[in-house]
Amino acid sequence: MNSRKLKDKISSRLMLSATVFACLLFFVMLLGLFGKASPILSVVPIDDLLFSKDWSPMAGKFGFYPFIVGTFWVTGLAVIIAVPISLLSSIYLSEYAGNRLRETVKPLIDLLAGIPSVVYGLWGVLVVVPFIKNTLAPILGAETIGGYSVLAGGIVLSIMVFPVIISITTEVLKTVSTDLREVSLSVGATQWQTIKYVVLRKSSPGIFAAIVLGFSRAFGETMAVLMVVGNVAKIPSSVFDPAYPMPALIANTYGEMMSLPFYDSVIMLAALFLLLVVLIFNVLARMVLVKMERSVV
Amino acid sequence: MSDTHINIQDFNTYYSGHQALKNISVDIPKNQITAIIGPSGCGKSTLLKCMNRLIDLTDGATCSGKILIDGEDIFDKKTDITDIRKKMGLLAQKPTPLPMSIYENVAYGPRIHGTRKKSKLDAVVEKYLTMVGLWEEVKDRLDSPASKLSIGQQQRLCLARGLAVEPEIILCDEPTSALDPLSSQHIEEQLLRLKKDYTIVIVTHNIHQAMRLADYVVHLYLGELVEHGLASEVFENPKEERTRAYIDGTFFTDLAIDKEINLKGNVCPYNFVYAKQALHTLEKDDVLRIIVDYPTAVTEVPRGMETDGHNVIRVKQINESDWEIIIQKK
């Protein structure tokens, strides 16, 4: 075998092993988390862990429920704030804006996705939290502990989710063929009617997938949320109450209370839970998007 | 000759610098079938898109001149474009059902324009599906998705959808080019039947179809209006040499190509020079086929060859980037 062929063979093998390594990592992490989480699972049944409200590690009581609820509150609020704004701006960008504006705005939105989350967190602490404490809560007559709340987390997170939803939705809307728009316009529909009845209808699975992907980014986001959400292990009763989402729990306490029996196992279980939920969201959303792309071709 | 329905005056269209239509002035008669013929890329579809101003959707397209429909200038700022479009049904090249049921497709237009009553919509749906000869085939599955229909049925559904807003004009952009012969025949029969109530404008590159259908013919070539007139006159006795060449040229089912050169990757004026050299080596009446991928060459090479007195038989886009130009040496 000549040296050129040998090189070709070696380099392809090398690339293959790098790829396999990257893919294996996910399974290694999954197995590792599961291995570490299994001690607590063998002692306490999983539904007790998930649905018990009692979180007192000192007493050996590990109820995840407040954290699960906290996570969903913050994520849900973020999505409620982010979806209308992102949808409207994607529709504007893909249907109304001219090429030049679109080409200018898109990189800006992508840039938003690249800002480190700790910067969003800082901005939340400096701007959003005081705004809630000094302006919003007094106006609405709500009580808040210094402004650190589900609402603050939701607002910060929603801004982090924008770029994901906007850029995917814009792509999805672009997959709707011009022919369809022309057909609708040609019977005398206005542009808005065309968007409402034809474009959005055709792209609704893709938009749904975009929202789910945004949701899964929000679900696992740790740093920015942790900085503004208050971190109190109680089920929030209003958006002005603090909450304690799961990623924040993991980041805050792992490595600190390791002397407690089962503690690290519980935290690993939380991590496993997060990983699985985000995985499921992602897989579902990608499946929808891939199906849409195929149907376009 | 009957009344004018669409009156086009000194009309020009530019696509970001490139002029696609040049000083077109033509009157399209009422309640007749007018065929716009010409080779691909000659501006036929552009002209059609200007008539219902779908050209507005194209980034960088600008128009000058006037198109009057019933005396109303459709490019006037005061004109409500949705009213104009409502007057014109569009039958696109590819059957394009909306992503909804068969029923909803036909009811779409009337709904948009404010018809809410179910009984009224039912009547409209039945009337127009019957008119295009689809009612018997689909009456039991009106609620199934339109995409489930065969391609030919889809195109008839699209025709029904266009008719349901009660237009005066039907614009057809190569409406049968995606269809099998039988479905094409169906559509052609519909159009012939419809012309007593509608003004029909059909863009076609199929000269036989134009002969079968048209009462009036408009021949465009490279954005210019070459000839227009009654179909019988234009087809039997064209006044313009280029029209004759086009009609004759497209009758050659398979042209005997004597020489073929590939000028892909060449820019102007090199492809022009190479084409000229190639023609020089040929005998009179020999046929040369050139492949180009440079946009300017698509218009300039044929023009130059014609100036030299040769006969350009066909200019046709053969794939995304390439065009074939077929020239007969004179």
XYZ file of C-alpha atoms in Angstrom:
627
model
C 0.000 0.000 0.000
C 1.430 3.332 -0.927
C 1.798 6.105 1.591
C -0.965 8.252 0.137
C -3.499 5.475 0.607
C -2.202 4.807 4.087
C -2.585 8.443 5.050
C -6.083 8.445 3.699
C -6.944 5.388 5.713
C -5.405 6.713 8.933
C -7.035 10.103 8.670
C -10.450 8.637 8.011
C -10.088 6.306 10.999
C -8.963 9.219 13.144
C -11.991 11.250 12.187
C -14.256 8.292 12.766
C -12.908 7.782 16.271
C -13.288 11.476 17.072
C -16.898 11.290 15.970
C -17.558 8.138 17.948
C -15.950 9.710 20.995
C -18.167 12.793 20.738
C -21.287 10.697 20.398
C -20.294 8.294 23.151
C -19.891 11.153 25.615
C -23.618 11.563 25.802
C -24.164 7.931 26.721
C -21.275 7.963 29.168
C -22.834 10.953 30.892
C -26.237 9.337 30.925
C -24.861 6.104 32.387
C -22.664 7.975 34.858
C -25.567 10.033 36.118
C -27.747 6.994 36.349
C -25.069 5.073 38.261
C -24.604 7.874 40.732
C -28.321 8.433 41.142
C -29.203 4.795 41.735
C -28.358 4.685 45.493
C -31.176 7.076 46.346
C -33.539 5.339 43.944
C -32.996 2.053 45.754
C -33.942 3.640 49.083
C -36.759 6.030 48.173
C -39.291 5.294 45.419
C -39.069 7.660 42.462
C -42.567 9.096 42.796
C -41.881 10.022 46.437
C -38.850 11.950 45.267
C -40.656 13.682 42.454
C -43.889 14.547 44.210
C -42.911 15.146 47.821
C -42.895 18.785 48.867
C -40.562 18.226 51.794
C -37.001 19.335 51.134
C -34.921 18.976 54.263
C -31.645 17.308 53.411
C -30.515 17.349 57.046
C -33.450 15.124 57.943
C -32.862 12.980 54.884
C -36.026 14.241 53.172
C -35.548 14.935 49.517
C -38.729 16.144 47.877
C -38.099 17.544 44.407
C -41.540 18.922 43.927
C -40.765 22.584 44.788
C -37.844 22.536 42.356
C -39.828 20.918 39.591
C -42.624 23.418 40.049
C -40.084 26.258 40.241
C -38.481 25.138 36.991
C -41.795 24.956 35.178
C -42.959 28.310 36.523
C -39.862 30.135 35.379
C -39.662 28.331 32.047
C -43.382 28.647 31.407
C -43.351 32.353 32.151
C -40.320 32.841 29.920
C -42.077 31.101 27.053
C -45.285 33.072 27.594
C -43.309 36.306 27.361
C -41.024 35.174 24.553
C -43.448 33.449 22.166
C -45.626 36.393 21.095
C -42.687 38.738 20.678
C -40.559 36.218 18.784
C -43.438 35.125 16.566
C -44.367 38.641 15.589
C -40.793 39.574 14.826
C -40.155 36.388 12.810
C -43.303 37.034 10.795
C -42.160 40.582 10.194
C -38.681 39.478 9.187
C -39.758 36.758 6.810
C -42.924 38.284 5.318
C -42.703 42.056 5.435
C -39.072 43.114 5.796
C -36.962 43.683 2.703
C -33.878 41.634 2.048
C -31.496 44.268 3.303
C -33.224 44.724 6.646
C -33.434 40.966 7.100
C -29.743 40.535 6.405
C -28.929 43.277 8.921
C -31.159 42.071 11.702
C -30.381 38.352 11.512
C -26.753 38.595 12.659
C -27.854 40.886 15.481
C -30.319 38.297 16.688
C -27.730 35.545 16.390
C -25.395 37.747 18.400
C -27.978 37.834 21.168
C -27.679 34.056 21.361
C -23.942 34.302 21.856
C -23.964 36.580 24.908
C -22.727 34.652 27.975
C -25.568 33.853 30.300
C -23.818 35.390 33.286
C -24.070 38.735 31.491
C -27.813 38.283 31.180
C -27.826 37.408 34.871
C -25.980 40.590 35.766
C -28.332 42.632 33.656
C -31.209 40.935 35.456
C -29.771 41.798 38.856
C -28.997 45.378 37.897
C -32.107 46.220 35.889
C -34.921 43.682 36.078
C -34.827 42.919 39.801
C -34.858 46.601 40.902
C -37.561 47.335 38.317
C -39.787 44.648 39.814
C -39.042 45.711 43.366
C -39.404 49.464 42.904
C -41.891 49.836 40.081
C -43.874 46.797 39.054
C -44.654 45.212 42.421
C -45.769 48.511 44.053
C -47.983 49.359 41.076
C -49.658 45.957 41.151
C -49.699 45.915 44.944
C -47.800 42.622 45.035
C -45.357 41.575 47.691
C -41.864 40.618 46.731
C -38.656 39.773 48.500
C -36.345 42.384 47.070
C -37.556 41.755 43.504
C -35.849 38.353 43.237
C -38.705 36.348 41.801
C -40.148 33.976 39.238
C -40.997 37.050 37.161
C -37.392 38.264 37.134
C -36.241 34.807 36.087
C -38.938 34.620 33.428
C -38.057 37.989 31.934
C -34.328 37.309 31.786
C -34.886 33.853 30.399
C -37.374 35.032 27.782
C -34.746 37.346 26.341
C -32.324 34.450 26.164
C -34.906 32.375 24.317
C -35.739 35.021 21.661
C -32.879 34.278 19.309
C -33.577 30.547 19.270
C -37.257 30.946 18.484
C -36.804 33.841 16.065
C -34.101 32.266 13.972
C -35.774 28.863 13.713
C -39.212 30.345 13.038
C -37.825 32.622 10.330
C -36.258 29.592 8.642
C -39.476 27.638 8.964
C -41.557 30.436 7.441
C -39.114 30.636 4.569
C -39.775 26.986 3.724
C -43.365 27.891 2.791
C -43.310 28.168 -0.982
C -43.892 31.472 -2.741
C -46.453 29.703 -4.933
C -48.745 29.253 -1.952
C -48.511 32.921 -1.047
C -49.169 33.908 -4.659
C -52.197 31.660 -4.822
C -53.704 33.215 -1.735
C -52.911 36.780 -2.797
C -54.309 36.126 -6.251
C -57.817 35.492 -4.951
C -57.634 38.923 -3.354
C -56.468 38.047 0.141
C -54.483 40.709 1.967
C -50.988 39.961 3.109
C -52.141 39.453 6.674
C -54.906 37.073 5.605
C -52.385 35.146 3.570
C -50.052 34.869 6.547
C -52.816 33.949 8.956
C -54.655 31.359 6.873
C -51.911 29.936 4.692
C -48.367 30.633 5.841
C -48.875 30.075 9.560
C -51.094 27.112 8.922
C -48.548 25.464 6.693
C -45.699 26.134 9.097
C -47.447 25.489 12.397
C -45.603 22.221 13.188
C -42.288 23.971 12.609
C -43.256 26.934 14.750
C -44.286 24.535 17.461
C -40.887 22.861 17.185
C -39.160 26.231 17.426
C -41.045 26.983 20.614
C -40.175 23.589 22.064
C -36.499 24.130 21.271
C -36.673 27.538 22.936
C -38.393 25.911 25.873
C -35.689 23.287 26.214
C -32.992 25.938 26.189
C -34.889 27.821 28.910
C -35.425 24.646 30.890
C -31.775 23.903 31.399
C -30.497 27.467 31.659
C -28.725 27.846 34.972
C -26.587 30.860 35.616
C -28.790 33.786 34.647
C -31.812 32.322 36.366
C -29.947 31.422 39.517
C -28.838 35.045 39.880
C -32.303 36.598 39.812
C -34.808 34.018 40.929
C -34.264 34.115 44.699
C -33.519 30.421 45.284
C -36.004 29.578 48.015
C -37.107 25.960 48.129
C -40.814 26.679 48.330
C -43.607 26.314 45.840
C -44.225 29.861 44.535
C -47.758 31.140 44.859
C -47.388 34.121 42.548
C -44.914 35.314 39.950
C -43.553 37.779 42.510
C -42.496 34.935 44.825
C -39.013 33.538 44.640
C -38.515 30.030 43.287
C -35.731 27.499 43.086
C -35.406 25.857 39.688
C -33.579 22.581 39.416
C -30.476 23.705 37.515
C -29.940 26.365 40.177
C -30.223 23.715 42.884
C -27.552 21.618 41.235
C -25.207 24.534 40.650
C -25.654 25.998 44.110
C -25.348 22.950 46.275
C -23.261 20.344 44.523
C -19.962 19.944 46.314
C -21.102 21.766 49.415
C -23.214 19.355 51.362
C -21.545 16.165 50.384
C -21.259 14.939 53.973
C -24.982 14.331 54.060
C -25.894 10.770 53.156
C -27.415 10.397 49.698
C -27.031 14.084 48.932
C -24.845 13.714 45.874
C -27.057 10.925 44.660
C -30.089 13.192 44.888
C -28.349 15.966 42.974
C -27.320 13.461 40.297
C -30.905 12.370 40.015
C -31.919 15.988 39.471
C -29.296 16.277 36.746
C -30.477 13.064 35.134
C -34.038 14.317 35.194
C -33.028 17.591 33.524
C -31.001 15.804 30.895
C -33.855 13.484 30.012
C -36.472 16.209 29.783
C -34.285 18.406 27.562
C -33.380 15.374 25.461
C -37.007 14.481 24.885
C -37.918 18.052 23.943
C -35.026 18.258 21.527
C -35.665 14.958 19.838
C -39.355 15.712 19.361
C -38.692 19.166 17.967
C -35.952 17.981 15.614
C -38.196 15.231 14.322
C -40.868 17.757 13.420
C -38.350 20.061 11.731
C -36.731 17.291 9.713
C -40.146 16.105 8.566
C -41.037 19.639 7.479
C -37.821 20.087 5.542
C -38.396 16.813 3.725
C -41.927 17.747 2.775
C -40.600 20.962 1.222
C -38.193 19.095 -1.026
C -62.633 42.767 -32.933
C -64.295 42.854 -29.542
C -63.636 45.258 -26.671
C -60.320 45.655 -24.961
C -60.220 44.295 -21.431
C -56.588 44.716 -20.449
C -54.749 47.628 -21.938
C -50.969 47.608 -21.581
C -49.129 50.821 -22.419
C -45.364 51.349 -22.731
C -44.742 48.821 -20.041
C -41.245 48.053 -18.715
C -40.040 45.781 -15.960
C -36.573 45.660 -14.445
C -35.119 43.029 -12.156
C -32.393 44.847 -10.249
C -30.925 46.423 -13.361
C -31.765 43.742 -15.909
C -34.645 44.771 -18.152
C -37.107 41.904 -18.446
C -39.848 43.675 -20.382
C -39.218 46.408 -22.915
C -41.859 48.915 -23.934
C -44.720 46.499 -24.192
C -47.936 47.981 -25.572
C -50.766 45.620 -26.345
C -54.524 45.336 -25.901
C -55.977 42.098 -24.633
C -59.511 41.484 -25.902
C -62.472 40.695 -23.696
C -63.972 37.187 -23.553
C -61.319 35.633 -25.725
C -58.310 33.482 -25.098
C -55.073 35.369 -25.540
C -51.925 33.280 -25.664
C -48.588 34.810 -24.774
C -45.972 32.781 -26.589
C -42.206 32.908 -26.810
C -39.149 30.990 -25.683
C -38.348 30.532 -21.996
C -36.919 33.593 -20.374
C -38.606 35.974 -22.818
C -40.692 37.669 -20.125
C -44.010 35.857 -20.618
C -44.473 34.967 -16.978
C -43.200 38.351 -15.872
C -45.859 40.057 -17.963
C -48.510 37.818 -16.435
C -47.268 38.558 -12.928
C -47.484 42.260 -13.640
C -51.145 41.958 -14.604
C -52.132 40.977 -11.074
C -49.151 42.699 -9.499
C -47.724 39.538 -7.957
C -44.533 41.116 -9.270
C -44.660 43.168 -6.047
C -43.444 40.073 -4.194
C -40.198 39.990 -6.132
C -37.424 41.842 -4.371
C -35.773 44.390 -6.594
C -38.392 44.362 -9.375
C -39.562 47.734 -10.631
C -42.085 48.600 -13.314
C -42.912 51.630 -15.401
C -45.743 52.277 -17.799
C -49.388 51.448 -17.378
C -51.620 48.423 -17.243
C -55.297 49.367 -17.376
C -57.971 46.856 -16.473
C -61.449 48.104 -17.323
C -59.769 51.478 -17.639
C -58.340 51.396 -14.114
C -54.567 51.743 -13.739
C -53.487 48.871 -11.508
C -50.143 50.432 -10.691
C -51.798 53.621 -9.477
C -51.164 54.224 -5.774
C -54.871 54.745 -5.126
C -55.842 51.374 -6.568
C -56.732 48.731 -4.021
C -54.690 45.794 -5.199
C -56.848 43.188 -3.471
C -59.822 44.394 -5.573
C -57.763 44.067 -8.732
C -56.571 40.599 -7.813
C -60.100 39.532 -6.990
C -61.003 40.288 -10.596
C -58.357 37.836 -11.778
C -58.167 34.152 -11.130
C -54.675 32.695 -11.333
C -53.876 29.217 -12.534
C -50.250 28.567 -11.697
C -47.749 26.382 -13.482
C -47.648 23.846 -10.688
C -50.955 22.850 -9.100
C -50.821 24.548 -5.715
C -53.639 23.548 -3.404
C -53.742 25.465 -0.138
C -52.931 23.345 2.935
C -56.580 22.653 3.747
C -59.477 20.468 2.637
C -60.977 20.369 -0.842
C -64.004 22.276 0.412
C -61.904 24.887 2.202
C -59.824 25.455 -0.907
C -62.815 26.528 -2.950
C -64.432 28.384 -0.051
C -61.174 30.217 0.707
C -61.727 33.160 -1.631
C -65.392 33.795 -0.828
C -64.573 33.564 2.899
C -61.771 36.075 2.544
C -64.229 38.436 0.930
C -66.763 38.084 3.693
C -69.143 35.242 2.831
C -69.846 33.526 6.135
C -73.093 31.649 5.637
C -72.560 27.915 5.383
C -75.397 27.356 2.933
C -74.037 30.032 0.614
C -70.514 28.582 0.765
C -71.873 25.086 0.117
C -73.591 26.365 -2.996
C -70.453 28.142 -4.214
C -68.316 25.058 -3.676
C -70.728 22.836 -5.546
C -71.188 25.305 -8.386
C -67.510 25.784 -9.150
C -66.451 22.202 -8.576
C -69.164 21.250 -11.059
C -67.996 23.910 -13.470
C -64.491 22.406 -13.588
C -65.881 18.870 -13.775
C -64.610 17.784 -10.380
C -67.814 17.625 -8.357
C -68.722 14.042 -9.197
C -65.220 12.872 -8.387
C -64.894 14.548 -4.996
C -68.380 15.186 -3.615
C -68.052 12.383 -1.073
C -64.726 13.495 0.299
C -64.929 17.266 0.398
C -63.311 17.304 3.822
C -60.223 15.336 2.887
C -57.014 17.276 2.289
C -56.655 18.736 -1.193
C -53.128 17.354 -1.395
C -54.613 13.842 -1.589
C -56.028 14.531 -5.061
C -54.147 13.575 -8.202
C -52.090 16.312 -9.832
C -54.650 16.784 -12.603
C -57.506 16.999 -10.112
C -55.495 19.465 -8.044
C -55.121 21.743 -11.038
C -58.869 21.657 -11.697
C -59.434 22.384 -7.997
C -57.115 25.387 -8.321
C -59.159 26.576 -11.287
C -62.353 26.216 -9.221
C -60.758 28.129 -6.359
C -59.862 30.961 -8.699
C -63.345 31.028 -10.223
C -65.052 31.068 -6.831
C -64.234 34.744 -6.278
C -66.103 35.500 -9.503
C -63.265 37.036 -11.470
C -63.563 38.554 -14.920
C -60.164 37.418 -16.050
C -58.308 34.124 -15.727
C -54.531 34.257 -15.884
C -52.848 30.938 -16.641
C -49.109 30.476 -16.349
C -48.261 27.363 -18.366
C -51.140 25.639 -16.605
C -50.630 22.232 -18.168
C -46.862 21.927 -18.134
C -46.894 19.754 -15.002
C -49.821 17.610 -16.122
C -50.231 14.372 -18.035
C -51.810 14.624 -21.517
C -55.283 13.624 -20.391
C -55.380 16.124 -17.532
C -53.988 18.771 -19.874
C -56.798 18.090 -22.284
C -59.291 18.449 -19.431
C -57.915 21.867 -18.525
C -57.869 23.001 -22.139
C -61.504 21.974 -22.572
C -62.429 23.914 -19.439
C -60.685 27.013 -20.721
C -62.471 26.827 -24.071
C -65.773 26.482 -22.284
C -65.010 29.353 -19.915
C -64.057 31.918 -22.503
C -67.604 33.021 -23.187
C -67.761 34.420 -19.645
C -64.150 35.236 -18.942
C -61.196 36.913 -20.517
C -58.423 34.327 -20.492
C -54.723 35.033 -20.766
C -52.547 31.962 -21.076
C -48.781 31.868 -21.042
C -47.522 28.850 -22.893
C -44.356 27.605 -24.512
C -46.356 24.943 -26.230
C -47.132 26.323 -29.660
C -49.652 23.566 -30.381
C -51.552 24.478 -27.264
C -51.562 28.113 -28.317
C -52.939 27.080 -31.727
C -55.635 24.931 -30.168
C -56.795 27.562 -27.721
C -55.932 31.060 -28.728
C -58.060 33.655 -30.456
C -55.370 36.251 -30.047
C -51.613 35.843 -29.844
C -48.868 37.925 -28.293
C -45.318 36.914 -29.176
C -42.577 38.045 -26.837
C -38.910 37.545 -27.462
C -36.180 38.573 -25.021
C -38.514 41.020 -23.330
C -39.688 42.659 -26.524
C -43.094 42.484 -28.100
C -42.414 40.993 -31.520
C -45.895 40.604 -32.859
C -49.480 40.463 -31.739
C -52.711 39.885 -33.534
C -55.506 37.439 -34.276
C -54.325 33.875 -33.853
C -55.394 32.887 -37.343
C -53.293 35.656 -38.875
C -50.239 35.267 -36.676
C -50.012 31.513 -37.042
C -50.763 31.311 -40.736
C -49.045 34.379 -41.929
C -46.735 35.987 -39.388
C -45.602 39.458 -40.333
C -42.355 39.150 -38.414
C -39.520 36.867 -39.426
C -38.811 36.092 -35.758
C -42.353 34.879 -35.202
C -42.114 32.647 -38.225
C -38.814 31.294 -36.946
C -40.276 30.658 -33.548
C -43.340 28.891 -34.903
C -41.282 26.849 -37.372
C -38.460 26.260 -34.933
C -40.623 24.786 -32.284
C -42.120 22.476 -34.848
C -38.798 20.713 -35.269
C -39.465 17.903 -32.873
C -35.838 16.936 -32.778
C -33.497 19.401 -34.310
C -30.539 17.989 -36.199
C -27.702 19.638 -34.334
C -24.608 19.881 -36.528
C -22.266 21.249 -33.937
C -22.393 21.721 -30.241
C -20.157 23.902 -28.091
C -20.084 24.318 -24.370
C -19.338 27.893 -23.313
C -19.985 27.464 -19.608
C -17.647 29.499 -17.480
C -17.066 32.028 -20.250
C -18.171 35.603 -19.731
C -19.172 38.123 -22.379
C -17.846 38.911 -24.869
C -15.828 35.662 -25.076
C -18.817 33.353 -25.394
C -20.015 35.683 -28.138
C -16.707 35.407 -29.979
C -16.546 31.626 -29.631
C -20.104 31.293 -30.888
C -19.240 33.414 -33.887
C -16.166 31.341 -34.664
C -18.178 28.141 -34.379
C -20.803 29.438 -36.774
C -18.074 30.428 -39.185
C -17.004 26.820 -39.563
C -20.520 25.668 -40.404
C -22.342 25.459 -43.720
C -25.471 27.473 -44.456
C -28.579 26.109 -42.683
C -26.472 24.053 -40.300
C -27.607 24.169 -36.706
C -25.377 25.090 -33.770
C -26.203 24.426 -30.152
C -24.483 26.510 -27.486
C -24.621 26.010 -23.749
C -24.026 29.138 -21.644
C -24.286 29.917 -17.972
C -23.511 33.626 -18.014
C -26.766 35.596 -17.577
C -25.926 38.384 -20.003
C -25.023 35.850 -22.679
C -28.567 34.506 -22.612
C -29.834 37.721 -24.146
C -26.759 39.111 -25.839
C -25.525 36.088 -27.782
C -28.859 35.526 -29.586
C -29.176 39.225 -30.240
C -25.692 39.421 -31.702
C -26.220 36.352 -33.858
C -29.440 37.787 -35.200
C -27.715 41.033 -36.047
C -25.308 38.927 -38.088
C -28.308 37.555 -39.955
C -28.436 34.098 -38.384
C -31.640 32.498 -37.245
C -32.030 31.981 -33.520
C -34.321 28.990 -33.193
C -34.508 28.510 -29.476
C -33.294 29.994 -26.216
C -34.172 27.736 -23.369
C -33.172 27.253 -19.763
C -32.140 23.631 -19.405
C -31.281 23.535 -15.728
C -30.738 25.890 -12.816
C -27.643 27.558 -14.211
C -27.461 26.646 -17.874
C -29.220 27.830 -21.008
C -29.149 26.381 -24.459
C -29.164 28.607 -27.479
C -29.868 27.027 -30.838
C -28.830 28.977 -33.888
C -29.212 28.185 -37.568
C -26.558 29.621 -39.841
C -27.824 31.825 -42.657
